[in-house]
Amino acid sequence: MEISVIGTGYVGLVTGVCFAELGNQVTCIDNDVKKISALKKMIIPIYEPGLEELVKNNVKKKRLKFNTSIKDGIKDSKVVFIAVGTPSRPNGEADLTYVENVARGIAKHLSGYKLIVEKSTVPVETGKWIEHTIKINNKKKVPFDVASNPEFLREGSAISDFMHPDRIVIGVQSKRAEGLLTELYRPLKAPIVVTDINSAELIKHASNSFLATKISFINAVSQVCELVGADISKVAEGMGMDKRIGRQFLDAGIGFGGSCFPKDVDAFIHLSEKSGYDFSLLREVRRVNERQKGYFVKLIEKKLWILKDKTIGILGLAFKPGTDDMRNAPAIDIIKMLQQEGARIKAFDPQAMEKAKEFLTEIKFCKDAYEVARDSDCLVILTDWNEFKEIDFKRIKKLIGQPIIFDGRNMYNRAAIEKLGFQYFCIGRK
Ligand code: UGA
């Protein structure tokens, strides 16, 4: 099928490339000229495992093209996905300016029937507004359909999540639209939930907010564990074995970050409020998440005493492993709090150091964990990168100023670390 995807961020680019890999003819469109000319040279703007290889493969096989113009890019497409950004406004509401602009752009260049599919995470009723915007700008009255098809991929495992989804959600208002999307997704052999557009939009908000709630719940329980001397990893294990609960997203730590959960929880709170429902449960989810970072800084302060002029070695900056994304990374707030107390910061992240420079200043970026550890007063783990499991702590012990580890992601085995002569502090675990 000929399709196009407007917006080449994480969701747009991965969607376009994966549909090409499934054998479709795909044009990825973005108004960022620099980004598109880089992509034409096969320079990928984001770090996502496996993405570069898939881009190269599909460009070579002539299934994947890039364009800056909506007019040229959608000309031959039957299905047009909208995957542009929906940033937060200061009040938490999603800013849909880009979505509206794109809808207007599509309407002006409709030639034959097209199915316009919103893939960006958007508030309920955005589908209706896209339809309305296209209708009023579609002077030649070309037939079209609008659908909602939220994406559930995670950064860091985006390609495999796209190719092996738990479910595909399709919100449609015509059989024609349902047929096109079902055909497009058939090769994935995943269960498809077909519903109305509003319900599809809500499924995305509710899913992300529920996962965020799970994380805040376990983080709150981790605080109680600290107070009563219980072990959060055992509590999560015991809870998670109940199939109705499940073990995933029960890892306590320094809280959730990224471009999705914080923004989506805010947007869901806002849209519920606008519709007349006070979603106070979700406000508490956000509060628990914010507090978790403060507790961790307090723990460091309690154990190091005065932070002024101490050197704190940070391992991990990205909001989670497998990505270079720094948006809403807990590391940003935690490092700023430590700097405010007068601490000096040294840091290493396998992928995110370049992007971290946009969010943080006065940091000595290091080439590896050993350089971070040299003469530092402690090591602080903020992202659970797999490669941090391979660190030679015997070597670290010889380099570090004070052998103290604060593990914000509960990565290490306490007994093994303490045996090497370190003091070890983590989140709610014995
Ligand atoms: C999230 C959802 O998981 C995807 O399904 C969704 O498509 C995506 O948002 C989106 O809306 O686009 P993502 O933000 O890439 O994906 O990352 P997650 O793997 O969900 O992690 C989010 C945050 O939660 C990270 O900071 C992670 O460290 C934290 N987390 C996750 C925990 O603190 N504990 C856990 O047990 C799990």
CSV table of C-alpha atoms and ligand atoms in Angstrom, one decimal:
chain,number,residue,atom,x,y,z
A,1,MET,CA,0.0,0.0,0.0
A,2,GLU,CA,1.2,3.6,-0.6
A,3,ILE,CA,1.2,5.4,2.7
A,4,SER,CA,2.7,8.5,4.1
A,5,VAL,CA,3.6,9.5,7.7
A,6,ILE,CA,3.7,13.2,8.7
A,7,GLY,CA,6.2,13.9,11.5
A,8,THR,CA,9.5,12.1,11.8
A,9,GLY,CA,9.9,11.9,15.6
A,10,TYR,CA,10.1,8.6,17.5
A,11,VAL,CA,6.6,7.5,16.7
A,12,GLY,CA,6.5,8.8,13.1
A,13,LEU,CA,9.9,7.6,11.9
A,14,VAL,CA,9.5,4.1,13.5
A,15,THR,CA,6.0,3.8,12.1
A,16,GLY,CA,7.1,4.8,8.6
A,17,VAL,CA,10.1,2.6,8.6
A,18,CYS,CA,8.3,-0.5,10.0
A,19,PHE,CA,5.4,-0.1,7.5
A,20,ALA,CA,8.1,0.0,4.7
A,21,GLU,CA,9.7,-3.1,6.2
A,22,LEU,CA,6.3,-4.8,6.0
A,23,GLY,CA,6.4,-4.2,2.2
A,24,ASN,CA,4.5,-0.9,1.8
A,25,GLN,CA,5.6,2.2,-0.1
A,26,VAL,CA,6.2,4.8,2.5
A,27,THR,CA,6.9,8.5,2.4
A,28,CYS,CA,8.0,10.2,5.6
A,29,ILE,CA,7.3,13.9,5.7
A,30,ASP,CA,8.6,16.6,8.0
A,31,ASN,CA,8.8,20.3,7.6
A,32,ASP,CA,12.2,20.3,9.3
A,33,VAL,CA,14.4,20.7,6.2
A,34,LYS,CA,17.6,19.8,8.1
A,35,LYS,CA,16.1,16.6,9.5
A,36,ILE,CA,14.8,15.5,6.1
A,37,SER,CA,18.1,16.2,4.3
A,38,ALA,CA,19.9,14.3,7.0
A,39,LEU,CA,17.5,11.4,6.7
A,40,LYS,CA,18.0,11.4,2.9
A,41,LYS,CA,21.7,10.8,3.7
A,42,MET,CA,20.6,8.1,6.1
A,43,ILE,CA,21.6,10.1,9.2
A,44,ILE,CA,19.1,9.2,11.9
A,45,PRO,CA,18.2,12.0,14.3
A,46,ILE,CA,17.5,9.7,17.3
A,47,TYR,CA,19.1,6.8,18.9
A,48,GLU,CA,16.9,3.8,18.7
A,49,PRO,CA,18.3,0.2,18.5
A,50,GLY,CA,17.9,-1.3,15.0
A,51,LEU,CA,16.4,1.8,13.4
A,52,GLU,CA,19.4,2.9,11.3
A,53,GLU,CA,19.7,-0.5,9.7
A,54,LEU,CA,16.0,-0.6,8.8
A,55,VAL,CA,16.1,2.9,7.3
A,56,LYS,CA,19.1,1.9,5.2
A,57,ASN,CA,17.6,-1.4,4.1
A,58,ASN,CA,14.3,0.2,3.1
A,59,VAL,CA,15.7,3.2,1.3
A,60,LYS,CA,17.9,0.8,-0.7
A,61,LYS,CA,14.9,-1.3,-1.6
A,62,LYS,CA,13.1,1.9,-2.7
A,63,ARG,CA,10.2,1.4,-0.2
A,64,LEU,CA,11.1,4.4,1.9
A,65,LYS,CA,11.4,8.1,0.8
A,66,PHE,CA,11.6,11.4,2.6
A,67,ASN,CA,10.0,14.7,1.7
A,68,THR,CA,9.5,18.1,3.2
A,69,SER,CA,6.3,18.9,1.4
A,70,ILE,CA,2.9,17.5,2.4
A,71,LYS,CA,1.6,18.2,-1.2
A,72,ASP,CA,4.2,16.0,-2.8
A,73,GLY,CA,4.5,13.5,0.0
A,74,ILE,CA,0.8,12.5,0.2
A,75,LYS,CA,0.1,12.7,-3.5
A,76,ASP,CA,0.0,8.9,-4.2
A,77,SER,CA,-0.9,7.8,-0.6
A,78,LYS,CA,-4.1,6.0,0.3
A,79,VAL,CA,-3.4,6.3,4.0
A,80,VAL,CA,-1.8,9.3,5.7
A,81,PHE,CA,-0.7,9.1,9.3
A,82,ILE,CA,-0.3,12.2,11.4
A,83,ALA,CA,2.5,11.6,14.0
A,84,VAL,CA,3.5,15.2,14.8
A,85,GLY,CA,4.4,16.4,18.3
A,86,THR,CA,1.7,17.3,20.9
A,87,PRO,CA,3.7,19.2,23.5
A,88,SER,CA,2.3,20.3,26.8
A,89,ARG,CA,1.0,23.9,27.4
A,90,PRO,CA,2.0,25.3,30.8
A,91,ASN,CA,-1.4,24.2,32.2
A,92,GLY,CA,-0.8,20.6,31.2
A,93,GLU,CA,-3.2,20.7,28.2
A,94,ALA,CA,-1.9,19.2,25.0
A,95,ASP,CA,-0.9,21.8,22.4
A,96,LEU,CA,-2.5,20.7,19.1
A,97,THR,CA,-1.2,23.5,16.9
A,98,TYR,CA,0.9,21.1,14.8
A,99,VAL,CA,-1.9,18.6,14.4
A,100,GLU,CA,-4.3,21.4,13.1
A,101,ASN,CA,-1.6,22.8,10.7
A,102,VAL,CA,-1.0,19.3,9.3
A,103,ALA,CA,-4.8,18.6,8.9
A,104,ARG,CA,-5.1,21.9,7.0
A,105,GLY,CA,-2.2,21.0,4.8
A,106,ILE,CA,-3.6,17.6,4.0
A,107,ALA,CA,-7.0,19.1,3.2
A,108,LYS,CA,-5.5,21.6,0.7
A,109,HIS,CA,-3.8,18.8,-1.2
A,110,LEU,CA,-6.4,16.1,-1.3
A,111,SER,CA,-6.7,14.7,-4.8
A,112,GLY,CA,-8.5,11.3,-4.4
A,113,TYR,CA,-9.9,9.5,-1.4
A,114,LYS,CA,-7.6,9.3,1.5
A,115,LEU,CA,-7.8,7.9,5.0
A,116,ILE,CA,-6.2,10.3,7.5
A,117,VAL,CA,-5.1,8.5,10.7
A,118,GLU,CA,-4.1,10.2,13.9
A,119,LYS,CA,-1.2,8.4,15.6
A,120,SER,CA,0.0,11.1,17.9
A,121,THR,CA,-1.3,10.9,21.5
A,122,VAL,CA,-4.1,13.4,21.5
A,123,PRO,CA,-7.0,14.3,23.7
A,124,VAL,CA,-10.5,12.8,23.1
A,125,GLU,CA,-12.4,14.6,20.3
A,126,THR,CA,-9.2,15.5,18.4
A,127,GLY,CA,-10.4,13.1,15.6
A,128,LYS,CA,-13.6,15.2,15.3
A,129,TRP,CA,-11.6,18.4,15.1
A,130,ILE,CA,-9.3,16.9,12.4
A,131,GLU,CA,-12.4,15.9,10.4
A,132,HIS,CA,-13.8,19.4,10.9
A,133,THR,CA,-10.6,21.1,9.8
A,134,ILE,CA,-10.2,19.0,6.7
A,135,LYS,CA,-13.9,19.5,5.8
A,136,ILE,CA,-13.7,23.3,5.9
A,137,ASN,CA,-10.4,23.4,3.9
A,138,ASN,CA,-11.4,20.7,1.4
A,139,LYS,CA,-12.7,23.0,-1.2
A,140,LYS,CA,-13.1,20.4,-3.9
A,141,LYS,CA,-15.1,18.1,-1.6
A,142,VAL,CA,-12.8,15.1,-2.2
A,143,PRO,CA,-14.0,12.1,-0.1
A,144,PHE,CA,-11.9,11.2,3.0
A,145,ASP,CA,-12.1,9.4,6.3
A,146,VAL,CA,-10.5,10.1,9.6
A,147,ALA,CA,-9.4,7.4,12.0
A,148,SER,CA,-7.5,7.1,15.3
A,149,ASN,CA,-4.8,4.5,15.7
A,150,PRO,CA,-2.8,5.2,18.8
A,151,GLU,CA,0.7,3.8,19.1
A,152,PHE,CA,2.0,1.9,22.1
A,153,LEU,CA,5.7,1.5,21.3
A,154,ARG,CA,8.3,2.3,23.9
A,155,GLU,CA,11.5,4.1,23.2
A,156,GLY,CA,14.5,1.8,23.3
A,157,SER,CA,12.4,-1.2,22.0
A,158,ALA,CA,10.3,0.7,19.5
A,159,ILE,CA,10.8,-1.5,16.5
A,160,SER,CA,10.2,-4.7,18.3
A,161,ASP,CA,7.1,-3.1,20.1
A,162,PHE,CA,5.8,-2.0,16.7
A,163,MET,CA,6.3,-5.4,15.1
A,164,HIS,CA,5.0,-7.5,18.0
A,165,PRO,CA,2.3,-5.4,19.6
A,166,ASP,CA,0.0,-6.8,22.4
A,167,ARG,CA,-2.9,-5.2,20.5
A,168,ILE,CA,-3.7,-2.8,17.7
A,169,VAL,CA,-6.4,-0.2,18.4
A,170,ILE,CA,-8.3,1.2,15.5
A,171,GLY,CA,-10.9,3.9,16.0
A,172,VAL,CA,-13.0,4.3,12.9
A,173,GLN,CA,-16.3,5.6,11.6
A,174,SER,CA,-16.6,3.7,8.3
A,175,LYS,CA,-16.1,0.2,7.1
A,176,ARG,CA,-13.8,1.5,4.4
A,177,ALA,CA,-11.4,2.9,7.0
A,178,GLU,CA,-11.6,-0.2,9.0
A,179,GLY,CA,-10.8,-2.3,6.0
A,180,LEU,CA,-7.8,-0.3,5.0
A,181,LEU,CA,-6.2,-0.3,8.5
A,182,THR,CA,-7.0,-4.0,9.0
A,183,GLU,CA,-5.3,-4.8,5.7
A,184,LEU,CA,-2.3,-2.6,6.6
A,185,TYR,CA,-1.8,-4.3,10.0
A,186,ARG,CA,-2.6,-7.9,8.9
A,187,PRO,CA,1.0,-9.0,8.6
A,188,LEU,CA,1.6,-8.3,12.3
A,189,LYS,CA,-0.9,-11.0,13.2
A,190,ALA,CA,-1.9,-9.1,16.4
A,191,PRO,CA,-5.4,-8.8,18.0
A,192,ILE,CA,-7.2,-5.8,16.6
A,193,VAL,CA,-9.6,-3.8,18.8
A,194,VAL,CA,-12.0,-1.9,16.5
A,195,THR,CA,-13.9,0.9,18.1
A,196,ASP,CA,-15.2,4.5,17.7
A,197,ILE,CA,-12.6,7.3,17.4
A,198,ASN,CA,-13.2,8.8,20.9
A,199,SER,CA,-12.8,5.4,22.6
A,200,ALA,CA,-9.5,4.8,20.7
A,201,GLU,CA,-8.2,8.1,21.8
A,202,LEU,CA,-9.1,7.4,25.4
A,203,ILE,CA,-7.5,3.9,25.3
A,204,LYS,CA,-4.1,5.6,24.8
A,205,HIS,CA,-4.5,8.1,27.6
A,206,ALA,CA,-6.0,5.5,30.0
A,207,SER,CA,-3.2,3.0,29.2
A,208,ASN,CA,-0.3,5.4,29.8
A,209,SER,CA,-2.0,6.8,32.9
A,210,PHE,CA,-2.6,3.4,34.3
A,211,LEU,CA,1.1,2.4,33.8
A,212,ALA,CA,2.2,5.6,35.4
A,213,THR,CA,-0.2,4.9,38.3
A,214,LYS,CA,1.4,1.4,38.7
A,215,ILE,CA,4.9,3.1,39.0
A,216,SER,CA,3.8,5.7,41.5
A,217,PHE,CA,1.9,3.0,43.5
A,218,ILE,CA,5.1,0.9,43.8
A,219,ASN,CA,7.2,4.0,44.6
A,220,ALA,CA,4.8,4.9,47.4
A,221,VAL,CA,5.0,1.4,48.7
A,222,SER,CA,8.8,1.6,48.6
A,223,GLN,CA,8.6,4.5,51.0
A,224,VAL,CA,6.6,2.5,53.4
A,225,CYS,CA,9.1,-0.4,53.0
A,226,GLU,CA,11.9,2.0,54.0
A,227,LEU,CA,9.9,3.0,57.1
A,228,VAL,CA,8.9,-0.5,58.3
A,229,GLY,CA,12.1,-2.3,57.1
A,230,ALA,CA,10.4,-4.4,54.4
A,231,ASP,CA,11.9,-5.1,50.9
A,232,ILE,CA,10.2,-3.6,47.9
A,233,SER,CA,11.8,-6.1,45.5
A,234,LYS,CA,10.1,-9.0,47.4
A,235,VAL,CA,6.8,-7.1,47.7
A,236,ALA,CA,6.8,-6.4,43.9
A,237,GLU,CA,7.6,-10.1,43.2
A,238,GLY,CA,4.9,-11.3,45.5
A,239,MET,CA,2.3,-8.8,44.1
A,240,GLY,CA,3.4,-9.4,40.5
A,241,MET,CA,2.7,-13.1,40.6
A,242,ASP,CA,-1.0,-12.4,40.9
A,243,LYS,CA,-1.9,-12.5,37.2
A,244,ARG,CA,-4.5,-9.7,37.8
A,245,ILE,CA,-1.6,-7.4,38.8
A,246,GLY,CA,1.4,-8.6,36.8
A,247,ARG,CA,5.1,-8.0,37.6
A,248,GLN,CA,5.8,-5.4,34.9
A,249,PHE,CA,6.0,-1.7,35.8
A,250,LEU,CA,6.4,-2.5,39.5
A,251,ASP,CA,10.1,-1.4,39.6
A,252,ALA,CA,10.5,1.2,42.3
A,253,GLY,CA,13.1,3.9,41.6
A,254,ILE,CA,13.4,7.6,41.1
A,255,GLY,CA,10.1,7.9,39.2
A,256,PHE,CA,9.0,7.9,35.6
A,257,GLY,CA,10.1,10.4,33.0
A,258,GLY,CA,10.3,10.7,29.3
A,259,SER,CA,8.2,12.5,26.7
A,260,CYS,CA,5.1,10.4,27.3
A,261,PHE,CA,4.0,9.6,30.9
A,262,PRO,CA,4.5,13.0,32.5
A,263,LYS,CA,2.9,14.8,29.5
A,264,ASP,CA,0.0,12.2,29.1
A,265,VAL,CA,-0.9,12.1,32.7
A,266,ASP,CA,-1.1,15.9,32.8
A,267,ALA,CA,-3.1,16.0,29.6
A,268,PHE,CA,-5.5,13.3,30.9
A,269,ILE,CA,-6.0,15.3,34.2
A,270,HIS,CA,-6.7,18.4,32.2
A,271,LEU,CA,-9.1,16.8,29.7
A,272,SER,CA,-11.0,15.1,32.5
A,273,GLU,CA,-11.3,18.4,34.4
A,274,LYS,CA,-12.5,20.1,31.2
A,275,SER,CA,-15.1,17.5,30.8
A,276,GLY,CA,-16.3,17.9,34.4
A,277,TYR,CA,-14.4,15.2,36.3
A,278,ASP,CA,-11.8,15.8,38.9
A,279,PHE,CA,-9.2,13.0,38.3
A,280,SER,CA,-7.6,13.6,41.7
A,281,LEU,CA,-6.1,10.0,41.6
A,282,LEU,CA,-3.9,11.1,38.7
A,283,ARG,CA,-2.9,14.3,40.4
A,284,GLU,CA,-1.6,12.2,43.3
A,285,VAL,CA,0.3,9.9,40.8
A,286,ARG,CA,2.2,13.0,39.6
A,287,ARG,CA,2.8,14.2,43.2
A,288,VAL,CA,4.2,10.8,44.2
A,289,ASN,CA,6.5,10.9,41.1
A,290,GLU,CA,7.8,14.4,42.0
A,291,ARG,CA,8.4,13.5,45.6
A,292,GLN,CA,10.3,10.4,44.8
A,293,LYS,CA,13.2,12.5,43.3
A,294,GLY,CA,13.3,14.7,46.4
A,295,TYR,CA,13.4,11.7,48.8
A,296,PHE,CA,16.4,10.3,46.8
A,297,VAL,CA,18.3,13.6,47.1
A,298,LYS,CA,17.5,13.8,50.8
A,299,LEU,CA,18.9,10.2,51.2
A,300,ILE,CA,22.2,11.4,49.5
A,301,GLU,CA,22.3,14.4,51.7
A,302,LYS,CA,21.7,12.4,54.9
A,303,LYS,CA,24.6,10.0,54.1
A,304,LEU,CA,27.1,12.6,52.7
A,305,TRP,CA,26.1,15.3,55.2
A,306,ILE,CA,27.2,18.6,53.6
A,307,LEU,CA,26.9,18.5,49.8
A,308,LYS,CA,28.7,21.8,49.2
A,309,ASP,CA,31.9,21.2,47.3
A,310,LYS,CA,31.4,17.4,47.4
A,311,THR,CA,31.9,15.7,44.0
A,312,ILE,CA,29.0,13.5,43.0
A,313,GLY,CA,29.5,11.0,40.3
A,314,ILE,CA,26.4,10.3,38.2
A,315,LEU,CA,25.9,7.1,36.1
A,316,GLY,CA,23.1,7.4,33.7
A,317,LEU,CA,21.2,10.5,32.5
A,318,ALA,CA,18.6,9.3,30.0
A,319,PHE,CA,15.1,8.8,31.3
A,320,LYS,CA,15.5,5.1,30.8
A,321,PRO,CA,18.0,2.7,29.2
A,322,GLY,CA,18.2,2.1,25.5
A,323,THR,CA,17.6,5.8,24.5
A,324,ASP,CA,19.4,9.1,24.3
A,325,ASP,CA,16.1,10.9,25.2
A,326,MET,CA,16.5,13.4,28.0
A,327,ARG,CA,13.0,14.9,28.0
A,328,ASN,CA,11.7,14.9,31.5
A,329,ALA,CA,14.5,12.6,32.7
A,330,PRO,CA,14.5,12.4,36.5
A,331,ALA,CA,18.3,13.0,36.2
A,332,ILE,CA,17.6,16.6,35.3
A,333,ASP,CA,15.7,17.5,38.5
A,334,ILE,CA,18.0,15.4,40.7
A,335,ILE,CA,21.2,16.9,39.3
A,336,LYS,CA,19.7,20.4,39.6
A,337,MET,CA,18.8,19.8,43.3
A,338,LEU,CA,22.3,18.5,44.0
A,339,GLN,CA,23.8,21.5,42.3
A,340,GLN,CA,21.6,23.8,44.2
A,341,GLU,CA,23.2,22.4,47.4
A,342,GLY,CA,26.6,23.3,46.0
A,343,ALA,CA,27.7,19.8,44.8
A,344,ARG,CA,30.0,19.4,41.9
A,345,ILE,CA,28.7,16.9,39.3
A,346,LYS,CA,30.6,14.4,37.1
A,347,ALA,CA,28.5,12.3,34.8
A,348,PHE,CA,28.5,9.5,32.2
A,349,ASP,CA,25.7,8.1,30.0
A,350,PRO,CA,26.3,5.7,27.1
A,351,GLN,CA,24.0,7.6,24.8
A,352,ALA,CA,22.5,10.8,26.3
A,353,MET,CA,25.4,13.1,27.1
A,354,GLU,CA,25.0,15.2,23.9
A,355,LYS,CA,21.3,15.7,24.5
A,356,ALA,CA,21.9,16.3,28.3
A,357,LYS,CA,23.9,19.4,27.4
A,358,GLU,CA,20.6,21.0,26.3
A,359,PHE,CA,19.1,20.5,29.8
A,360,LEU,CA,22.0,20.7,32.3
A,361,THR,CA,25.0,23.0,32.8
A,362,GLU,CA,28.3,22.9,34.8
A,363,ILE,CA,28.7,19.1,34.5
A,364,LYS,CA,32.0,17.4,33.8
A,365,PHE,CA,31.1,14.8,31.3
A,366,CYS,CA,33.3,11.7,31.5
A,367,LYS,CA,34.2,8.9,29.0
A,368,ASP,CA,33.2,6.0,31.3
A,369,ALA,CA,32.1,5.0,34.8
A,370,TYR,CA,35.8,4.8,36.0
A,371,GLU,CA,36.5,8.4,35.1
A,372,VAL,CA,33.3,9.4,36.9
A,373,ALA,CA,34.3,7.5,40.0
A,374,ARG,CA,37.9,8.9,40.2
A,375,ASP,CA,38.0,11.0,43.4
A,376,SER,CA,34.2,11.3,43.7
A,377,ASP,CA,32.5,11.3,47.1
A,378,CYS,CA,30.0,8.8,45.9
A,379,LEU,CA,28.5,7.1,42.8
A,380,VAL,CA,24.8,7.8,42.0
A,381,ILE,CA,22.9,5.5,39.6
A,382,LEU,CA,20.1,7.3,37.7
A,383,THR,CA,19.5,5.1,34.7
A,384,ASP,CA,19.6,1.3,34.7
A,385,TRP,CA,21.7,0.8,31.6
A,386,ASN,CA,22.5,-2.9,31.1
A,387,GLU,CA,26.2,-2.2,30.6
A,388,PHE,CA,26.3,-0.7,34.2
A,389,LYS,CA,25.8,-4.3,35.4
A,390,GLU,CA,29.3,-5.1,33.9
A,391,ILE,CA,31.1,-2.4,35.9
A,392,ASP,CA,34.2,-3.6,37.7
A,393,PHE,CA,33.5,-2.4,41.2
A,394,LYS,CA,36.9,-3.6,42.5
A,395,ARG,CA,38.4,-1.1,40.1
A,396,ILE,CA,35.9,1.6,41.1
A,397,LYS,CA,36.8,1.0,44.7
A,398,LYS,CA,40.4,1.9,44.0
A,399,LEU,CA,39.5,5.1,42.2
A,400,ILE,CA,36.6,6.5,44.2
A,401,GLY,CA,37.1,9.1,47.0
A,402,GLN,CA,34.5,7.6,49.3
A,403,PRO,CA,33.1,4.1,48.6
A,404,ILE,CA,29.4,5.0,48.7
A,405,ILE,CA,26.8,4.0,46.1
A,406,PHE,CA,23.3,5.4,45.8
A,407,ASP,CA,21.4,3.2,43.4
A,408,GLY,CA,18.3,5.0,42.2
A,409,ARG,CA,17.2,2.0,40.1
A,410,ASN,CA,17.8,-0.9,42.4
A,411,MET,CA,20.2,-2.5,40.0
A,412,TYR,CA,22.7,-4.2,42.2
A,413,ASN,CA,22.9,-7.0,44.7
A,414,ARG,CA,23.5,-5.4,48.1
A,415,ALA,CA,25.6,-8.3,49.5
A,416,ALA,CA,27.9,-8.4,46.5
A,417,ILE,CA,28.5,-4.6,46.6
A,418,GLU,CA,29.0,-4.4,50.3
A,419,LYS,CA,31.4,-7.4,50.2
A,420,LEU,CA,33.7,-5.1,48.2
A,421,GLY,CA,33.7,-2.6,50.9
A,422,PHE,CA,31.1,-0.1,49.7
A,423,GLN,CA,28.2,1.4,51.6
A,424,TYR,CA,25.1,0.7,49.5
A,425,PHE,CA,21.9,2.7,49.5
A,426,CYS,CA,18.9,2.0,47.2
A,427,ILE,CA,15.1,2.5,47.1
A,428,GLY,CA,13.0,0.6,49.6
A,429,ARG,CA,15.1,-2.6,49.5
A,430,LYS,CA,16.9,-4.4,52.2
B,1,UGA,C1,5.5,4.8,27.3
B,1,UGA,C2,4.6,3.5,27.2
B,1,UGA,O1,5.2,2.5,27.9
B,1,UGA,C3,4.4,3.2,25.7
B,1,UGA,O2,3.4,2.1,25.7
B,1,UGA,C4,3.8,4.4,25.0
B,1,UGA,O3,3.6,4.1,23.6
B,1,UGA,C5,4.7,5.5,25.1
B,1,UGA,O4,5.0,5.8,26.5
B,1,UGA,C6,4.1,6.7,24.4
B,1,UGA,O5,3.1,7.2,24.8
B,1,UGA,O6,4.6,7.1,23.3
B,1,UGA,P1,8.2,5.2,27.1
B,1,UGA,O7,7.9,6.6,27.5
B,1,UGA,O8,9.1,5.0,25.9
B,1,UGA,O9,6.8,4.4,26.7
B,1,UGA,O10,8.9,4.4,28.3
B,1,UGA,P2,8.5,3.3,29.4
B,1,UGA,O11,9.4,2.1,29.1
B,1,UGA,O12,7.1,3.1,29.5
B,1,UGA,O13,9.1,4.0,30.7
B,1,UGA,C7,8.6,5.3,31.2
B,1,UGA,C8,9.3,5.7,32.4
B,1,UGA,O14,8.9,4.8,33.5
B,1,UGA,C9,10.8,5.6,32.5
B,1,UGA,O15,11.4,6.7,33.1
B,1,UGA,C10,11.1,4.3,33.3
B,1,UGA,O16,12.4,4.4,33.9
B,1,UGA,C11,10.0,4.4,34.3
B,1,UGA,N1,9.6,3.1,34.9
B,1,UGA,C12,9.1,2.1,34.1
B,1,UGA,C13,9.8,2.9,36.2
B,1,UGA,O17,10.2,3.8,37.0
B,1,UGA,N2,9.5,1.6,36.8
B,1,UGA,C14,8.9,0.6,36.0
B,1,UGA,O18,8.7,-0.4,36.6
B,1,UGA,C15,8.8,0.8,34.6
